[in-house]
Short mmCIF file of C-alpha atoms and ligand atoms in Angstrom, two decimals:
data_model
loop_
_atom_site.label_atom_id
_atom_site.label_comp_id
_atom_site.label_asym_id
_atom_site.label_seq_id
_atom_site.Cartn_x
_atom_site.Cartn_y
_atom_site.Cartn_z
CA UNK A 18 230.61 246.13 19.74
CA UNK A 19 230.39 247.95 23.74
CA UNK A 20 227.18 248.98 25.92
CA UNK A 21 225.43 252.49 25.46
CA UNK A 22 224.53 254.30 22.96
CA UNK A 23 227.53 256.87 23.53
CA UNK A 24 230.22 254.80 23.38
CA UNK A 25 228.48 253.11 20.02
CA UNK A 26 229.21 256.42 18.82
CA UNK A 27 232.59 257.54 19.11
CA UNK A 28 233.46 254.26 18.25
CA UNK A 29 231.67 255.30 14.92
CA UNK A 30 233.56 258.42 15.02
CA UNK A 31 236.93 256.24 15.13
CA UNK A 32 235.96 254.33 12.49
CA UNK A 33 234.49 257.29 10.27
CA UNK A 34 236.67 261.21 10.97
CA UNK A 35 239.70 262.17 9.98
CA UNK A 36 242.30 260.97 10.38
CA UNK A 37 243.14 265.04 12.00
CA UNK A 38 240.44 264.55 13.70
CA UNK A 39 239.87 265.76 17.46
CA UNK A 40 237.85 262.01 19.11
CA UNK A 41 234.88 262.83 21.74
CA UNK A 42 237.08 259.73 23.59
CA UNK A 43 240.19 262.19 23.49
CA UNK A 44 239.45 265.41 25.06
CA UNK A 45 240.98 266.39 27.93
CA UNK A 46 238.44 266.80 30.02
CA UNK A 47 236.07 269.20 32.11
CA UNK A 48 237.89 271.42 34.98
CA UNK A 49 234.92 269.32 37.32
CA UNK A 50 234.55 265.38 36.75
CA UNK A 51 230.69 264.29 36.08
CA UNK A 52 229.18 261.51 35.27
CA UNK A 53 229.15 260.62 31.23
CA UNK A 54 225.66 260.78 29.86
CA UNK A 55 224.29 257.16 28.16
CA UNK A 56 223.19 258.88 24.78
CA UNK A 57 225.27 262.00 23.60
CA UNK A 58 228.95 262.02 23.45
CA UNK A 59 230.53 264.77 24.82
CA UNK A 60 231.33 267.82 22.49
CA UNK A 61 227.67 267.08 21.38
CA UNK A 62 226.46 267.11 25.33
CA UNK A 63 228.51 270.60 25.74
CA UNK A 64 226.79 271.99 22.19
CA UNK A 65 223.26 271.15 23.45
CA UNK A 66 224.86 273.03 26.83
CA UNK A 67 225.11 276.70 25.80
CA UNK A 68 222.07 276.03 23.46
CA UNK A 69 220.77 275.97 26.54
CA UNK A 70 222.53 278.93 28.84
CA UNK A 71 220.97 282.61 29.04
CA UNK A 72 223.72 284.28 27.50
CA UNK A 73 222.64 281.95 24.41
CA UNK A 74 219.55 283.75 24.57
CA UNK A 75 220.86 287.16 24.75
CA UNK A 76 222.35 287.21 21.70
CA UNK A 77 219.36 288.31 20.05
CA UNK A 78 219.18 291.67 21.16
CA UNK A 79 222.66 292.53 20.02
CA UNK A 80 224.33 294.45 17.81
CA UNK A 81 226.38 293.07 15.39
CA UNK A 82 227.25 296.02 13.25
CA UNK A 83 224.15 298.39 12.52
CA UNK A 84 223.17 299.45 16.35
CA UNK A 85 219.17 299.53 16.93
CA UNK A 86 218.28 299.26 12.63
CA UNK A 87 215.34 299.51 11.66
CA UNK A 88 214.81 296.49 9.33
CA UNK A 89 213.35 293.07 11.23
CA UNK A 90 216.26 291.92 7.66
CA UNK A 91 219.56 293.25 9.66
CA UNK A 92 222.02 290.15 11.98
CA UNK A 93 221.69 290.63 14.97
CA UNK A 94 224.37 288.66 17.08
CA UNK A 95 222.23 285.65 17.24
CA UNK A 96 222.04 285.47 13.55
CA UNK A 97 225.13 286.38 13.55
CA UNK A 98 226.04 282.82 15.49
CA UNK A 99 223.70 280.38 13.26
CA UNK A 100 226.00 281.11 10.08
CA UNK A 101 229.28 281.69 11.17
CA UNK A 102 227.37 277.38 12.48
CA UNK A 103 226.57 277.20 9.22
CA UNK A 104 229.05 277.98 7.09
CA UNK A 105 231.75 276.08 10.59
CA UNK A 106 230.02 272.26 10.19
CA UNK A 107 229.73 272.73 6.01
CA UNK A 108 232.99 273.19 5.62
CA UNK A 109 233.59 270.42 9.10
CA UNK A 110 231.31 267.93 7.19
CA UNK A 111 232.84 268.25 4.18
CA UNK A 112 236.88 267.57 6.03
CA UNK A 113 235.41 264.40 7.87
CA UNK A 114 236.04 266.95 11.48
CA UNK A 115 234.42 266.27 14.54
CA UNK A 116 230.68 268.37 13.62
CA UNK A 117 230.21 268.24 17.13
CA UNK A 118 232.97 270.18 18.32
CA UNK A 119 233.09 272.65 16.37
CA UNK A 120 229.78 273.18 16.47
CA UNK A 121 229.70 273.65 20.28
CA UNK A 122 232.68 276.25 20.06
CA UNK A 123 230.93 278.17 17.28
CA UNK A 124 227.60 278.78 18.83
CA UNK A 125 229.56 280.03 22.07
CA UNK A 126 232.10 281.86 20.10
CA UNK A 127 230.42 285.57 20.76
CA UNK A 128 229.13 284.50 24.12
CA UNK A 129 231.01 287.57 25.73
CA UNK A 130 229.81 289.88 22.64
CA UNK A 131 228.39 293.48 25.28
CA UNK A 132 225.40 295.26 23.74
CA UNK A 133 226.34 297.30 21.19
CA UNK A 134 229.04 295.26 19.19
CA UNK A 135 232.96 296.31 19.86
CA UNK A 136 231.37 300.19 20.41
CA UNK A 137 230.81 298.58 24.19
CA UNK A 138 233.59 296.26 23.31
CA UNK A 139 236.24 300.00 22.80
CA UNK A 140 233.69 301.68 25.87
CA UNK A 141 234.25 298.38 28.52
CA UNK A 142 238.45 298.16 27.68
CA UNK A 143 239.20 301.74 27.91
CA UNK A 144 238.24 301.65 31.57
CA UNK A 145 239.02 298.08 32.15
CA UNK A 146 239.86 295.47 30.27
CA UNK A 147 237.66 294.08 27.77
CA UNK A 148 237.89 291.66 24.86
CA UNK A 149 235.18 289.02 23.63
CA UNK A 150 236.70 286.26 23.64
CA UNK A 151 238.49 286.71 26.59
CA UNK A 152 235.19 287.60 27.69
CA UNK A 153 232.83 284.52 25.85
CA UNK A 154 235.28 282.31 27.76
CA UNK A 155 234.88 283.62 32.15
CA UNK A 156 230.67 283.71 30.65
CA UNK A 157 231.53 279.57 29.75
CA UNK A 158 233.34 279.04 32.98
CA UNK A 159 231.90 281.59 36.46
CA UNK A 160 229.17 283.88 34.61
CA UNK A 161 227.11 281.03 33.80
CA UNK A 162 224.65 279.38 36.28
CA UNK A 163 224.61 281.76 38.75
CA UNK A 164 228.38 281.53 39.40
CA UNK A 165 228.90 277.47 38.58
CA UNK A 166 229.45 278.19 34.75
CA UNK A 167 228.11 275.50 32.52
CA UNK A 168 231.79 273.02 32.65
CA UNK A 169 232.61 272.76 28.98
CA UNK A 170 235.54 270.21 27.94
CA UNK A 171 238.94 271.77 27.56
CA UNK A 172 238.43 271.59 23.29
CA UNK A 173 235.61 273.71 23.10
CA UNK A 174 236.38 276.56 25.45
CA UNK A 175 239.90 276.84 23.72
CA UNK A 176 238.26 277.10 20.30
CA UNK A 177 235.85 279.92 22.09
CA UNK A 178 239.82 281.60 23.33
CA UNK A 179 241.29 281.23 20.48
CA UNK A 180 237.95 282.12 17.53
CA UNK A 181 239.60 285.93 16.96
CA UNK A 182 243.00 286.29 14.62
CA UNK A 183 245.19 286.59 16.98
CA UNK A 184 244.27 283.21 17.90
CA UNK A 185 245.58 280.02 17.34
CA UNK A 186 243.64 277.17 18.55
CA UNK A 187 244.90 274.20 19.60
CA UNK A 188 241.93 272.03 17.42
CA UNK A 189 241.31 272.03 13.61
CA UNK A 190 237.79 272.44 14.95
CA UNK A 191 238.90 275.60 16.13
CA UNK A 192 240.93 276.61 12.62
CA UNK A 193 238.06 275.90 10.87
CA UNK A 194 235.36 277.88 13.32
CA UNK A 195 237.89 280.81 13.43
CA UNK A 196 237.45 281.05 9.49
CA UNK A 197 234.15 280.32 9.39
CA UNK A 198 234.05 282.90 11.67
CA UNK A 199 235.97 285.65 9.55
CA UNK A 200 233.61 285.01 6.21
CA UNK A 201 230.78 284.68 8.01
CA UNK A 202 230.67 288.32 9.28
CA UNK A 203 232.06 289.84 5.54
CA UNK A 204 230.47 288.87 3.81
CA UNK A 205 226.71 289.48 6.05
CA UNK A 206 228.33 292.19 6.87
CA UNK A 207 228.42 293.39 2.65
CA UNK A 208 224.63 292.89 2.62
CA UNK A 209 222.91 294.35 5.14
CA UNK A 210 225.77 297.63 4.32
CA UNK A 211 223.31 297.51 0.90
CA UNK A 212 220.56 297.25 2.88
CA UNK A 213 221.57 299.56 5.09
CA UNK A 214 222.99 302.06 1.59
CA UNK A 215 226.37 302.56 2.86
CA UNK A 216 227.63 300.38 0.28
CA UNK A 217 226.59 298.78 -3.91
CA UNK A 218 228.05 295.97 -5.45
CA UNK A 219 229.45 298.52 -8.00
CA UNK A 220 231.87 299.79 -4.80
CA UNK A 221 233.10 296.97 -4.28
CA UNK A 222 236.85 296.85 -5.38
CA UNK A 223 236.72 294.40 -9.17
CA UNK A 224 240.15 293.34 -8.59
CA UNK A 225 238.30 291.56 -5.72
CA UNK A 226 234.39 290.19 -7.03
CA UNK A 227 237.14 288.88 -10.45
CA UNK A 228 238.51 285.97 -7.41
CA UNK A 229 235.70 286.37 -4.92
CA UNK A 230 232.44 286.58 -7.24
CA UNK A 231 230.14 289.27 -8.34
CA UNK A 232 227.39 289.00 -5.53
CA UNK A 233 227.47 287.70 -1.71
CA UNK A 234 225.69 284.04 -2.54
CA UNK A 235 228.59 283.47 -5.68
CA UNK A 236 231.39 284.60 -3.22
CA UNK A 237 230.46 282.36 -0.32
CA UNK A 238 230.46 279.94 -2.15
CA UNK A 239 233.52 279.74 -3.41
CA UNK A 240 235.31 281.11 0.15
CA UNK A 241 233.63 277.72 2.00
CA UNK A 242 235.03 275.44 -1.33
CA UNK A 243 238.88 276.94 -1.20
CA UNK A 244 238.49 276.14 2.84
CA UNK A 245 237.49 272.91 1.91
CA UNK A 246 239.64 272.21 -1.48
CA UNK A 247 242.89 273.52 0.11
CA UNK A 248 242.28 272.42 3.92
CA UNK A 249 241.83 268.23 2.38
CA UNK A 250 243.19 265.76 4.44
CA UNK A 251 245.78 268.63 5.65
CA UNK A 252 246.74 268.82 9.07
CA UNK A 253 245.90 272.10 8.76
CA UNK A 254 243.16 274.72 7.89
CA UNK A 255 244.33 276.85 4.99
CA UNK A 256 243.50 278.70 1.30
CA UNK A 257 243.75 279.52 -1.25
CA UNK A 258 246.87 281.74 -1.72
CA UNK A 259 244.40 284.34 -4.11
CA UNK A 260 240.97 283.74 -1.70
CA UNK A 261 243.13 284.54 0.57
CA UNK A 262 244.32 287.16 0.10
CA UNK A 263 241.15 288.62 -2.07
CA UNK A 264 239.02 288.27 1.65
CA UNK A 265 241.91 289.54 3.11
CA UNK A 266 241.46 292.70 0.68
CA UNK A 267 238.29 292.57 1.03
CA UNK A 268 238.07 292.48 4.57
CA UNK A 269 239.91 295.84 4.64
CA UNK A 270 238.03 297.06 2.46
CA UNK A 271 235.14 296.82 4.80
CA UNK A 272 237.13 298.16 7.77
CA UNK A 273 237.37 301.74 5.19
CA UNK A 274 234.29 301.62 4.43
CA UNK A 275 231.75 299.94 6.31
CA UNK A 276 233.34 299.80 9.97
CA UNK A 277 234.87 303.13 9.73
CA UNK A 278 232.17 304.95 8.15
CA UNK A 279 231.60 308.14 10.09
CA UNK A 280 227.77 308.57 9.85
CA UNK A 281 227.73 304.78 11.13
CA UNK A 282 230.88 305.94 13.84
CA UNK A 283 228.64 308.80 14.59
CA UNK A 284 226.01 306.47 16.18
CA UNK A 285 229.26 304.79 17.46
CA UNK A 286 230.89 307.15 19.71
CA UNK A 287 227.46 307.75 21.38
CA UNK A 288 227.14 304.22 22.18
CA UNK A 289 230.53 304.44 24.06
CA UNK A 290 230.35 307.80 26.54
CA UNK A 291 225.95 305.00 27.41
CA UNK A 292 228.45 302.27 28.51
CA UNK A 293 231.12 304.55 30.08
CA UNK A 294 228.87 306.44 31.93
CA UNK A 295 226.81 302.83 33.00
CA UNK A 296 230.06 301.73 34.01
CA UNK A 297 231.03 305.02 36.69
CA UNK A 298 227.26 304.22 37.67
CA UNK A 299 227.74 300.57 38.62
CA UNK A 300 231.01 301.28 40.28
CA UNK A 301 229.89 304.14 42.26
CA UNK A 302 226.41 302.25 43.14
CA UNK A 303 227.51 298.41 43.09
CA UNK A 304 224.37 297.87 46.32
CA UNK A 305 222.33 297.94 42.56
CA UNK A 306 224.17 294.72 40.92
CA UNK A 307 221.81 291.42 41.32
CA UNK A 308 222.40 289.27 43.39
CA UNK A 309 224.26 286.71 41.45
CA UNK A 310 227.62 289.27 41.12
CA UNK A 311 226.87 290.68 44.28
CA UNK A 312 228.04 287.28 46.11
CA UNK A 313 230.53 287.64 42.94
CA UNK A 314 232.72 290.36 44.90
CA UNK A 315 231.32 289.87 48.65
CA UNK A 316 232.40 285.50 48.82
CA UNK A 317 234.31 285.26 46.19
CA UNK A 318 236.35 288.42 45.79
CA UNK A 319 236.12 289.84 42.81
CA UNK A 320 237.65 293.44 41.52
CA UNK A 321 234.15 295.76 41.39
CA UNK A 322 236.02 296.55 37.84
CA UNK A 323 236.17 292.87 36.95
CA UNK A 324 232.20 292.56 37.78
CA UNK A 325 231.05 295.75 36.70
CA UNK A 326 231.98 294.71 33.56
CA UNK A 327 230.58 291.14 33.30
CA UNK A 328 227.15 293.05 34.42
CA UNK A 329 227.22 295.58 31.84
CA UNK A 330 228.92 292.89 29.34
CA UNK A 331 226.35 291.00 29.52
CA UNK A 332 223.93 293.11 28.75
CA UNK A 333 221.31 293.66 25.69
CA UNK A 334 221.26 296.68 23.50
CA UNK A 335 217.72 296.91 25.17
CA UNK A 336 218.17 296.65 28.37
CA UNK A 337 221.51 299.03 28.67
CA UNK A 338 219.75 302.10 27.36
CA UNK A 339 216.51 300.42 29.47
CA UNK A 340 218.93 301.07 32.78
CA UNK A 341 220.90 304.65 30.94
CA UNK A 342 217.14 305.27 31.23
CA UNK A 343 216.58 305.43 34.49
CA UNK A 344 219.95 306.72 35.82
CA UNK A 345 220.21 309.11 33.23
CA UNK A 346 216.41 310.27 32.78
CA UNK A 347 213.88 312.34 34.85
CA UNK A 348 210.94 310.53 34.62
CA UNK A 349 208.93 313.18 32.28
CA UNK A 350 211.55 313.12 29.44
CA UNK A 351 211.24 309.68 28.55
CA UNK A 352 209.16 309.34 26.09
MG1 MG B 412 231.60 285.63 16.03
#
């Protein structure tokens, strides 16, 4: 019997997990080598590091889809992340994949999201270059811990980098996350859109509801079940053609009715404007950046455009608004 608790857990993974799972002991490792923990295998340790980082806590004040919603029950980037994690763990557990790896990727996947959701992302991409999945990797590799990064394993960073629809994660755990993200946002964005009066159950096309179910709860259940049944004992994470098609149609429906809805879009243009103004202002006033970012500029030779993007992308919605008021609004006009 091997010595530490961690070593015993690593042995159990070999016996218990699917032959297609990523074993902790087979990890390609960290950027900088470090001593192993005697209790936790590597992916479990990465999950804890992400949960304890500052960027994770800021997710609570970042938009999911609805900008600064008034109600307490709308999703934020944090509750989205937790729902993604829950779906992904359910699927991973059923398929006997590495639940710790899936959870670490889930908790980290959106750390790079800008304030104001995809509007913020569009704004930064229009002035420099920005993609939230790449930014999430920057957060864990270079921005957290005052620029030292979290030193996560290769598998977790690969899953974060490739979580977008166009990406191809190298582990099945990464693939589970990518699909769980989509399943989560389609379903909870429908729920929030109904809460906001943008959508009713009847507006969702009949054919889609016939395949997936006619309530949020049923649709979520159908999708998760379908992934599990069609990925069991296979080296691939997949859905049945029928459910996959219906989910794709539902996603398209959401794009034309909710994500691109003119009512929501009008507000988004204001958010784009705000972020672009902040960007231009910081480019002209680099001295206003916090020390960590000035150091990246001076000592690590990062481009100023990149550093300003890093700073703005890390802001919460509230902080971005506060900074905008500070720089652009006369004192007397506030409130
Ligand atoms: Mg996400």
